[in-house]
Amino acid sequence: MCGIVGITSNKQVTTSIINSLRKLEYRGYDSAGVATINEGHLNEVKCEGRVDVLEKNLSKSNLKGTIGIGHVRWATHGIPNSVNAHPHSSESVSVVHNGIIENSTLLKKLLIKKGHKFKSQTDTEVIVHLITEYLKKNDLKKSILKVLKKLHGSFALGIIFKDQPDLIVGARRGSPLAVGYGPNENYLGSDSYALKSMTNKISYLNDGEFCILKKDNVEFFDKKGKKVNKKVLEVSLDGQNYDKGDYKHFMAKEVEEQPTTIKNCVNEYIDKVNSDINIFNFPWKGNEISSIMLIGCGTAYHSCLMAKYWFEQLTTLNVNVDIASEFRYRNNRFKKDTLYIFVSQSGETADTFAALDLCNKNKMKTCSVVNVVESSIARESKFVLPIHCGPEIGVASTKAFLGQMLVLYILCLKISKMRKDIDKKKYLEKIKSLFSLSKLTKQTLETDNKVQSVCSSFAEIKGSMFLGRGYSYPIALEGALKLKELAYVHAEGYPAGEMKHGPLALIEEGMPVVVLAPRDEYYKKTISNMQEVIARGAKVLLITNKSKDEVYSENIWEKIEVENTSEDLLPFLITIPLQKLAYYSALKRGYDIDKPRNLAKSVTVE
Ligand code: M6R
């Protein structure tokens, strides 16, 4: 992962670098650093921990310079500490890197033989020594070309040179990199978001390209060193709200924003007057698609899994779902009539991007469902459906999950109508039920007190299971993922009907089990499975929807009821108590909710 920034200017740059690094902390936050060139010297300040710590260290060190690079790290090679933090520097060169150099061990051995001394355990340091070595006999551009040829793996790089105090080199393979243009200064960043407070004029490097940034001009080159022209794009200076307001954590705010997320999405995609779907310019006809492949990672994968149930229910298409890191290495049978759908909040997840790239190279129909419309995945997809959630800052994906599910549901209805798989009456009914979803989400958020009281018991537990069938199965997986990543509790999501094939052996007296049993077609079966775990001592938290029929509640430990809606929209509502359960459990344990240990918001390594 990791975030990189570089600025060349006629003003001091450290404050701007720190501001950009703060925006990049969604990519990693275990260590950070800055290097500048000042009066012919390369200087660096690095630390273990977050940008706040770096800022304090910088104020003590009085680091100056009108050119500099900065980095936030998510450790791959070497533990998070100040030595392994980037930038990595030799006497003459300083480098920040996002990605993984796969042949670093071999390169390191060769460089040690040549007399190079390594300080860190990182793969990045080989880049520093390689450049230093090539610069002995070559000019800067030739040295860069030679270094890039030697490196295997993925990278975005920012490099400064003691003897060239007016320029920064940027290079990318696999990992994204943007260039920003300002008045008498230019910028390098992992994304345009990091640069938005300074400029809205952006160019993106294509895979294999590198660039040379000076404060008054930028040159781009392809992998052979041939100059390339770049379009300058004007991205929106979005004025989005990036602060927590009165909330303690971004996650709490983002969970509460979900009714708005749904409202925005419905307004964007549904024509209320005609009760129809506003997805214009969809590039393929209904009869050009006979199957769907949905691909994502983590929470996005769960929304893909959810969509499989809807597509199978509402269309006659064959539907498959895959985890991006599996799909990309599978021996896939690419088919012209398959629509490949990539789901990603950030639009930068390395495995999802690689899976998309693979499909594009095989000339497949590709469509993405993303939150960040300027992201790499959005830019490379043939058709893009934004989820209109606004920035999601908390590492745990919450409002984006609901947004992804909603867009996939709407796309499913659209394709179903195009293919004439759904009759008009049913179509109109489905559209109509979407109009009340935002309100129902808001009402369900009011289960807060109940969840808080349940959480005092959850905060103490060692492990838990989340069970569901049909539509509730992907939500069980999502509930378990949330509890793992936020409260650091071992949690398994499982299809309720599979318990007796093994996992039932885990159930013992007092084990907390969350059973998702909304009143849908699977309800009775799930309740039977619930009785099986209760009979073996489980302490069951039942999540269901309000109904006139009393649920069989003997021996249930606790029950949370969400609002009522159509069966296929209930997953939106039962997700909410699970998000809150994870939130309050983590809060009670005193963990860092927006930045859980070992994780990052955007996973840009494979
Ligand atoms: O940005 P993406 O949606 O592609 O991210 C995918 C996963 O890394 C992400 O959903 C992750 O699982 C979340 N931290 C879960 O809350």
XYZ file of C-alpha atoms and ligand atoms in Angstrom:
622
model
C 0.000 0.000 0.000
C 1.644 3.241 1.178
C 1.073 6.806 0.034
C 3.614 9.007 -1.687
C 3.821 12.717 -2.339
C 6.418 15.006 -3.903
C 6.531 18.779 -4.341
C 8.949 21.003 -6.242
C 8.337 24.690 -5.680
C 9.869 28.094 -5.070
C 8.385 28.049 -1.543
C 9.083 25.871 1.504
C 7.359 22.510 1.022
C 7.290 20.592 4.310
C 3.911 21.907 5.534
C 2.231 21.074 2.230
C 3.838 17.621 2.239
C 2.495 16.959 5.746
C -0.994 18.104 4.698
C -0.952 15.750 1.721
C 0.370 12.879 3.816
C -2.557 13.259 6.180
C -4.869 12.691 3.219
C -2.878 9.628 2.241
C -3.086 7.955 5.647
C -5.937 5.843 4.279
C -3.144 3.951 2.446
C -1.039 3.209 5.501
C -0.287 4.615 8.883
C 2.388 2.561 10.604
C 5.274 4.930 9.886
C 5.955 8.113 7.954
C 8.756 10.311 6.676
C 9.859 13.312 4.629
C 13.092 14.111 2.747
C 14.071 17.494 1.324
C 17.068 19.058 -0.363
C 18.350 22.214 1.272
C 21.588 24.080 0.517
C 23.065 21.087 -1.272
C 22.170 18.557 1.443
C 19.671 15.703 1.444
C 17.908 15.608 4.805
C 15.255 13.285 6.105
C 12.980 12.968 9.143
C 11.236 9.646 9.745
C 9.269 8.050 12.526
C 7.291 5.035 13.592
C 3.580 5.883 13.862
C 1.334 8.434 12.254
C 1.666 11.759 10.472
C 0.928 13.554 13.770
C 4.138 12.096 15.208
C 6.051 13.051 12.070
C 4.781 16.605 12.305
C 6.018 16.892 15.907
C 9.424 15.504 14.916
C 9.600 17.923 12.001
C 8.900 20.903 14.205
C 11.879 19.905 16.384
C 14.208 19.271 13.445
C 13.461 22.437 11.457
C 13.660 20.579 8.127
C 13.745 23.057 5.262
C 13.596 22.828 1.487
C 11.748 23.932 -1.632
C 11.754 20.383 -2.960
C 10.777 17.264 -1.075
C 9.133 13.864 -0.989
C 6.982 12.291 1.732
C 5.565 8.874 2.550
C 3.103 7.037 4.747
C 3.826 3.334 5.055
C 1.943 0.088 5.337
C 4.685 -2.410 6.114
C 5.397 -5.235 3.681
C 9.142 -5.935 4.075
C 10.385 -5.167 7.572
C 8.586 -4.174 10.751
C 7.138 -0.684 11.132
C 9.894 1.409 12.713
C 11.778 4.586 11.898
C 14.602 2.765 10.069
C 12.225 0.947 7.737
C 10.112 4.087 7.250
C 10.504 5.850 3.888
C 12.176 7.864 2.386
C 15.245 5.663 2.004
C 18.358 7.570 1.099
C 21.980 7.219 0.071
C 24.418 10.136 0.065
C 22.967 11.299 -3.229
C 19.454 9.903 -3.733
C 16.250 9.651 -1.728
C 13.309 7.385 -2.664
C 9.686 6.860 -1.603
C 7.956 3.726 -2.857
C 4.505 2.215 -2.955
C 4.341 -1.450 -3.965
C 6.579 -4.517 -3.715
C 9.908 -5.240 -5.447
C 9.712 -8.982 -5.957
C 13.386 -9.522 -6.891
C 14.762 -7.372 -4.069
C 16.608 -10.253 -2.361
C 18.592 -11.043 -5.498
C 19.305 -7.380 -6.265
C 20.386 -6.776 -2.674
C 22.946 -9.621 -2.869
C 24.425 -8.199 -6.082
C 24.584 -4.680 -4.635
C 26.220 -5.886 -1.386
C 28.893 -7.584 -3.534
C 29.543 -4.197 -5.120
C 30.092 -2.683 -1.673
C 26.673 -1.148 -0.951
C 25.656 -1.090 2.699
C 21.988 -1.524 3.619
C 20.373 0.032 6.680
C 16.791 -1.260 6.515
C 14.938 -4.526 6.005
C 12.863 -3.059 3.175
C 12.692 -4.047 -0.476
C 12.716 -0.324 -1.347
C 16.295 0.275 -0.336
C 17.581 -1.698 -3.348
C 16.110 1.028 -5.584
C 18.174 3.672 -3.800
C 21.396 1.712 -4.250
C 20.624 0.738 -7.844
C 20.125 4.381 -8.824
C 23.243 5.437 -6.922
C 25.186 2.730 -8.768
C 23.887 3.612 -12.261
C 24.388 7.340 -11.721
C 28.129 6.689 -11.449
C 28.303 6.021 -15.202
C 25.048 7.341 -16.716
C 23.015 10.501 -16.872
C 19.819 10.740 -14.834
C 17.364 9.627 -17.524
C 19.468 6.638 -18.578
C 19.955 5.628 -14.935
C 16.196 5.697 -14.336
C 15.514 3.622 -17.445
C 18.102 1.051 -16.375
C 16.750 0.858 -12.823
C 13.127 0.454 -13.948
C 14.183 -2.390 -16.249
C 15.858 -4.200 -13.356
C 12.850 -4.069 -11.015
C 10.260 -6.867 -10.890
C 6.957 -6.335 -9.148
C 4.783 -3.290 -8.692
C 5.721 0.228 -7.777
C 5.004 3.906 -7.747
C 8.155 5.885 -7.010
C 9.131 9.417 -6.075
C 12.861 10.163 -6.257
C 14.976 13.243 -5.499
C 18.667 13.755 -6.204
C 21.139 15.803 -4.166
C 22.897 17.042 -7.315
C 19.669 17.965 -9.118
C 17.946 20.105 -6.488
C 15.216 21.252 -8.872
C 13.641 17.972 -9.978
C 11.630 14.954 -8.843
C 11.347 11.725 -10.797
C 8.066 9.812 -10.622
C 7.594 6.310 -12.068
C 4.880 3.702 -11.996
C 4.263 0.061 -12.760
C 1.116 -1.438 -11.288
C 0.656 1.115 -8.506
C -1.099 4.389 -9.409
C 0.600 7.792 -9.614
C -0.763 11.261 -10.380
C 0.943 14.522 -11.308
C -0.556 17.886 -10.288
C 0.166 21.311 -11.751
C 0.298 24.501 -9.683
C 1.559 28.059 -10.018
C 5.368 27.872 -9.924
C 5.180 24.426 -8.418
C 4.301 20.882 -9.444
C 3.298 17.840 -7.481
C 3.452 14.072 -7.438
C 0.932 12.002 -5.492
C -0.491 8.522 -5.100
C -3.836 10.008 -6.101
C -5.506 13.283 -6.986
C -7.197 13.421 -3.582
C -3.819 13.987 -1.896
C -3.193 16.948 -4.196
C -6.655 18.505 -4.185
C -5.888 21.183 -1.618
C -3.133 22.421 -3.985
C -4.550 21.871 -7.470
C -7.364 20.436 -9.557
C -5.180 20.077 -12.680
C -4.083 16.477 -12.831
C -2.428 14.003 -15.218
C -2.107 10.286 -14.566
C 0.923 8.201 -15.436
C 0.101 5.099 -17.464
C 1.612 1.789 -16.548
C 5.351 1.709 -17.281
C 5.724 5.469 -17.667
C 7.946 7.850 -15.742
C 8.085 11.623 -15.434
C 10.497 14.404 -14.557
C 8.908 17.203 -12.546
C 10.420 20.642 -12.254
C 8.640 23.554 -10.634
C 7.761 25.079 -14.001
C 7.378 22.056 -16.269
C 6.740 18.310 -16.337
C 7.945 15.811 -18.935
C 6.517 12.307 -19.366
C 8.277 9.303 -20.907
C 7.282 5.765 -21.875
C 9.220 2.694 -20.775
C 11.679 3.144 -23.657
C 12.391 6.741 -22.678
C 10.382 8.234 -25.556
C 8.601 11.464 -24.678
C 4.818 11.196 -24.370
C 2.194 13.919 -24.325
C -0.279 13.961 -21.483
C -3.761 15.311 -21.158
C -4.290 17.650 -18.226
C -7.596 16.782 -16.586
C -9.588 19.162 -14.418
C -10.813 17.129 -11.466
C -13.533 18.498 -9.216
C -12.331 20.480 -6.225
C -15.062 18.575 -4.516
C -15.691 20.600 -1.368
C -16.606 17.238 0.200
C -16.877 17.031 3.927
C -13.780 15.293 5.271
C -14.230 15.976 8.970
C -15.930 14.064 11.732
C -18.332 16.816 12.750
C -19.717 15.978 16.182
C -18.971 12.294 15.869
C -16.242 10.547 17.821
C -15.138 8.560 14.798
C -15.503 8.690 11.026
C -17.022 5.231 11.149
C -19.822 6.406 13.463
C -20.500 9.309 11.118
C -20.409 7.119 8.031
C -22.816 4.584 9.518
C -25.238 7.399 10.370
C -24.872 8.825 6.845
C -26.323 5.678 5.292
C -29.872 6.993 4.842
C -28.337 9.868 2.849
C -26.153 7.481 0.864
C -29.247 5.552 -0.123
C -31.232 8.688 -0.860
C -28.469 10.111 -3.098
C -28.100 6.862 -4.944
C -31.833 6.440 -5.494
C -32.109 10.062 -6.670
C -29.213 9.521 -9.041
C -30.377 6.271 -10.567
C -34.161 6.284 -10.330
C -36.483 8.447 -12.365
C -39.278 8.994 -9.861
C -41.700 10.462 -12.380
C -41.538 7.512 -14.752
C -40.624 4.882 -12.146
C -37.693 3.812 -14.249
C -33.930 3.437 -14.000
C -31.627 6.234 -15.142
C -28.664 4.309 -16.415
C -27.979 5.861 -19.771
C -25.429 4.808 -22.380
C -25.164 1.292 -20.995
C -22.939 -0.049 -23.770
C -24.409 -3.539 -24.198
C -27.778 -4.901 -25.237
C -29.624 -7.443 -23.081
C -29.057 -10.229 -25.594
C -25.309 -9.558 -25.695
C -24.967 -10.750 -22.092
C -25.641 -14.299 -20.971
C -23.601 -14.385 -17.797
C -22.229 -12.125 -15.122
C -18.972 -12.347 -13.213
C -18.734 -10.160 -10.095
C -15.294 -9.470 -8.635
C -14.093 -7.641 -5.520
C -12.158 -7.939 -2.259
C -13.233 -7.861 1.384
C -16.471 -5.995 1.929
C -16.761 -5.295 -1.802
C -16.620 -9.059 -2.379
C -19.512 -9.455 0.040
C -21.598 -6.995 -1.960
C -20.755 -9.047 -5.080
C -21.939 -12.184 -3.300
C -25.135 -10.401 -2.325
C -25.690 -9.376 -5.955
C -25.421 -13.005 -7.058
C -28.627 -13.753 -5.122
C -30.431 -10.824 -6.753
C -29.224 -11.553 -10.283
C -30.206 -15.187 -9.924
C -33.596 -14.215 -8.566
C -34.438 -11.474 -11.032
C -32.690 -12.514 -14.259
C -32.069 -15.703 -16.221
C -28.326 -15.036 -16.354
C -25.622 -17.358 -15.070
C -23.905 -15.594 -12.198
C -20.478 -16.173 -10.698
C -18.590 -14.327 -8.009
C -14.897 -14.316 -7.303
C -12.361 -12.791 -4.962
C -10.079 -10.639 -7.106
C -6.834 -12.145 -5.784
C -8.093 -15.603 -6.804
C -9.672 -14.617 -10.101
C -6.539 -12.970 -11.463
C -4.462 -16.151 -11.111
C -7.150 -18.592 -12.213
C -7.105 -20.246 -15.608
C -10.183 -18.277 -16.664
C -12.336 -19.148 -19.636
C -13.062 -15.677 -20.937
C -16.365 -15.428 -22.736
C -17.495 -12.590 -24.982
C -21.052 -12.673 -23.637
C -20.004 -12.351 -19.994
C -20.275 -8.991 -18.277
C -17.414 -8.595 -15.774
C -18.384 -6.316 -12.873
C -15.661 -4.954 -10.580
C -16.706 -3.573 -7.222
C -14.421 -1.314 -5.189
C -14.950 1.619 -2.856
C -11.506 3.133 -3.446
C -11.171 2.018 -7.056
C -7.480 1.432 -6.308
C -7.413 -2.080 -4.821
C -4.461 -3.752 -6.542
C -5.991 -7.207 -7.015
C -9.304 -5.854 -8.289
C -7.443 -3.563 -10.668
C -5.275 -6.457 -11.912
C -8.391 -8.589 -12.483
C -9.948 -5.737 -14.483
C -6.752 -5.267 -16.465
C -6.731 -8.984 -17.287
C -10.317 -8.781 -18.562
C -9.558 -5.657 -20.597
C -6.534 -7.352 -22.154
C -8.830 -10.220 -23.137
C -11.231 -7.682 -24.675
C -14.063 -8.472 -22.272
C -17.055 -6.304 -21.351
C -16.003 -4.536 -18.154
C -18.069 -2.423 -15.815
C -17.137 -1.052 -12.402
C -19.068 0.003 -9.320
C -16.863 2.475 -7.435
C -17.037 5.323 -4.977
C -14.002 7.249 -6.227
C -14.812 8.227 -9.801
C -11.283 9.404 -10.601
C -9.775 6.105 -9.465
C -7.715 3.719 -11.597
C -10.500 1.111 -11.716
C -13.051 3.704 -12.854
C -10.679 5.075 -15.489
C -9.907 1.661 -16.956
C -13.456 0.241 -16.991
C -15.581 0.407 -20.124
C -18.577 1.504 -18.080
C -18.675 3.032 -14.598
C -21.454 3.188 -12.041
C -20.526 5.490 -9.129
C -22.135 4.805 -5.764
C -22.346 8.513 -4.784
C -21.463 7.926 -1.111
C -19.072 10.818 -0.584
C -15.681 10.127 0.975
C -15.448 7.088 3.218
C -12.536 7.644 5.605
C -12.945 4.932 8.266
C -10.974 1.845 7.277
C -14.042 -0.297 7.867
C -16.248 -0.029 4.829
C -19.824 0.757 5.893
C -21.773 3.257 3.811
C -19.882 2.100 0.713
C -21.161 -1.443 1.339
C -24.757 -0.256 1.295
C -24.000 1.942 -1.724
C -22.399 -0.935 -3.631
C -25.307 -3.242 -2.863
C -27.800 -0.626 -3.961
C -26.107 0.105 -7.277
C -25.765 -3.616 -7.971
C -29.446 -4.122 -7.152
C -30.425 -1.303 -9.521
C -28.123 -2.654 -12.245
C -29.703 -6.057 -11.769
C -33.184 -4.556 -12.301
C -31.938 -2.655 -15.354
C -30.457 -5.767 -16.984
C -33.478 -7.815 -16.053
C -35.731 -5.299 -17.796
C -33.440 -5.075 -20.848
C -33.542 -8.842 -21.224
C -37.281 -8.960 -20.530
C -36.633 -11.320 -17.630
C -38.876 -9.333 -15.288
C -42.504 -8.417 -15.911
C -43.624 -4.812 -15.740
C -45.656 -5.167 -12.550
C -42.835 -6.737 -10.595
C -40.369 -4.188 -11.987
C -42.533 -1.271 -10.852
C -43.013 -2.868 -7.428
C -39.263 -3.244 -7.002
C -38.616 0.360 -8.055
C -41.311 1.575 -5.683
C -39.867 -0.236 -2.682
C -36.560 1.552 -3.257
C -38.225 4.893 -2.503
C -38.766 3.995 1.155
C -35.377 2.358 1.741
C -33.651 5.522 2.975
C -36.359 6.163 5.582
C -36.296 2.545 6.761
C -32.523 2.687 7.077
C -32.898 5.773 9.258
C -35.438 4.055 11.485
C -33.237 0.964 11.763
C -30.351 3.152 12.915
C -32.495 3.840 15.945
C -31.855 0.303 17.244
C -28.709 1.930 18.644
C -29.548 1.604 22.361
C -30.329 -2.064 22.038
C -27.066 -2.769 20.199
C -25.103 -0.816 22.803
C -26.496 -2.912 25.630
C -25.745 -6.155 23.748
C -22.232 -4.966 23.087
C -21.213 -4.876 26.692
C -21.337 -8.682 26.523
C -19.733 -8.825 23.083
C -16.769 -6.782 24.200
C -15.663 -9.609 26.505
C -15.918 -12.509 24.050
C -13.081 -14.526 22.500
C -14.866 -15.676 19.378
C -18.192 -15.636 17.632
C -20.147 -17.033 14.691
C -22.512 -15.210 12.356
C -25.069 -17.409 10.650
C -27.432 -16.701 7.783
C -29.062 -18.337 4.787
C -29.785 -16.984 1.307
C -29.772 -13.192 1.259
C -28.516 -13.173 4.842
C -25.444 -15.301 4.175
C -23.318 -12.512 2.565
C -24.422 -10.240 5.409
C -23.273 -12.843 7.959
C -19.847 -12.777 6.284
C -19.837 -8.987 6.399
C -20.882 -8.889 10.079
C -18.065 -11.268 10.990
C -15.531 -9.260 8.965
C -16.532 -6.047 10.730
C -16.143 -7.619 14.180
C -12.718 -9.052 13.237
C -11.266 -5.891 11.793
C -12.554 -3.490 14.447
C -12.780 -5.444 17.709
C -9.996 -7.956 16.879
C -12.323 -10.808 17.793
C -12.177 -14.062 15.896
C -15.495 -14.274 14.051
C -16.723 -16.646 11.371
C -19.542 -15.976 8.942
C -21.189 -19.235 7.947
C -24.173 -20.468 5.950
C -26.551 -21.563 8.727
C -27.266 -24.860 6.939
C -23.569 -25.802 6.855
C -23.033 -25.787 10.619
C -23.729 -29.453 11.096
C -21.041 -30.309 8.535
C -18.260 -29.367 10.915
C -18.373 -25.964 12.613
C -21.063 -27.106 15.054
C -18.188 -28.766 16.923
C -17.012 -25.287 17.899
C -20.184 -24.466 19.793
C -19.844 -24.718 23.544
C -21.640 -23.354 26.585
C -21.959 -19.564 26.380
C -20.476 -19.089 22.897
C -22.015 -15.976 21.300
C -23.657 -16.682 17.945
C -25.351 -14.010 15.840
C -28.217 -15.475 13.835
C -29.601 -13.451 10.931
C -33.149 -14.583 10.357
C -35.316 -11.940 8.714
C -38.774 -13.128 7.721
C -37.865 -14.223 4.202
C -38.201 -17.535 2.397
C -35.334 -18.999 4.444
C -36.687 -17.908 7.829
C -38.001 -21.218 9.133
C -34.921 -23.146 8.087
C -32.654 -20.616 9.767
C -34.695 -20.754 12.976
C -34.220 -24.555 12.997
C -30.473 -24.086 12.625
C -30.618 -21.547 15.432
C -32.257 -24.148 17.695
C -29.439 -26.557 16.880
C -26.816 -24.134 18.182
C -28.920 -23.152 21.202
C -29.265 -26.842 22.076
C -25.472 -27.008 22.237
C -25.127 -24.073 24.591
C -24.793 -21.092 22.213
C -25.819 -17.660 23.431
C -27.845 -16.413 20.486
C -28.304 -12.824 19.383
C -31.122 -12.988 16.856
C -31.432 -10.304 14.226
C -34.746 -10.292 12.456
C -37.297 -7.818 11.147
C -40.410 -6.509 12.874
C -43.439 -8.661 12.317
C -46.869 -9.323 13.755
C -45.964 -12.985 14.165
C -43.997 -13.400 17.319
C -40.694 -15.142 16.674
C -40.033 -18.272 18.661
C -37.830 -16.641 21.256
C -37.417 -19.196 24.004
C -33.770 -19.556 24.991
C -32.669 -16.698 22.777
C -30.257 -14.459 24.591
C -31.152 -11.178 22.829
C -33.163 -10.038 19.836
C -32.789 -6.975 17.604
C -35.569 -6.137 15.176
C -35.024 -4.051 12.067
C -37.755 -2.371 10.024
C -39.811 -4.182 7.450
C -39.375 -4.101 3.680
C -39.433 -6.499 0.745
C -37.416 -9.701 1.261
C -34.693 -8.753 -1.161
C -34.087 -5.359 0.478
C -33.905 -6.693 4.040
C -30.113 -7.249 3.720
C -29.670 -3.450 3.733
C -31.396 -3.214 7.093
C -29.915 -6.222 8.867
C -26.432 -4.946 8.021
C -26.906 -1.922 10.281
C -26.990 -3.594 13.724
C -23.948 -5.637 12.695
C -21.960 -2.489 11.874
C -22.946 -1.046 15.234
C -22.143 -4.262 17.050
C -18.591 -4.127 15.712
C -18.310 -0.403 16.398
C -19.411 -0.559 20.041
C -17.413 -3.721 20.731
C -14.266 -1.974 19.480
C -15.127 1.177 21.410
C -15.531 -0.794 24.625
C -12.183 -2.482 24.050
C -10.573 0.903 23.483
C -9.295 0.218 19.966
C -8.566 2.722 17.218
C -11.804 2.410 15.292
C -10.959 4.450 12.199
C -7.485 2.980 11.848
C -7.514 -0.636 13.036
C -4.150 -2.289 13.574
C -2.360 -3.772 10.547
C -4.924 -2.470 8.050
C -5.200 0.357 5.551
C -8.153 1.830 3.746
C -6.833 1.239 0.277
C -5.019 -2.020 -0.415
C -2.653 -1.218 -3.254
C -0.411 -4.261 -2.899
C -1.463 -7.667 -4.134
O -11.592 -0.136 -1.830
P -12.157 -1.511 -1.969
O -13.631 -1.546 -1.837
O -11.685 -2.216 -3.217
O -11.554 -2.315 -0.745
C -11.739 -3.684 -0.630
C -11.395 -4.159 0.762
O -10.050 -3.914 1.036
C -12.248 -3.478 1.839
O -13.602 -3.656 1.605
C -11.918 -4.039 3.231
O -12.289 -5.377 3.305
C -12.585 -3.203 4.311
N -11.612 -2.765 5.265
C -13.637 -3.922 5.049
O -14.270 -3.113 5.993
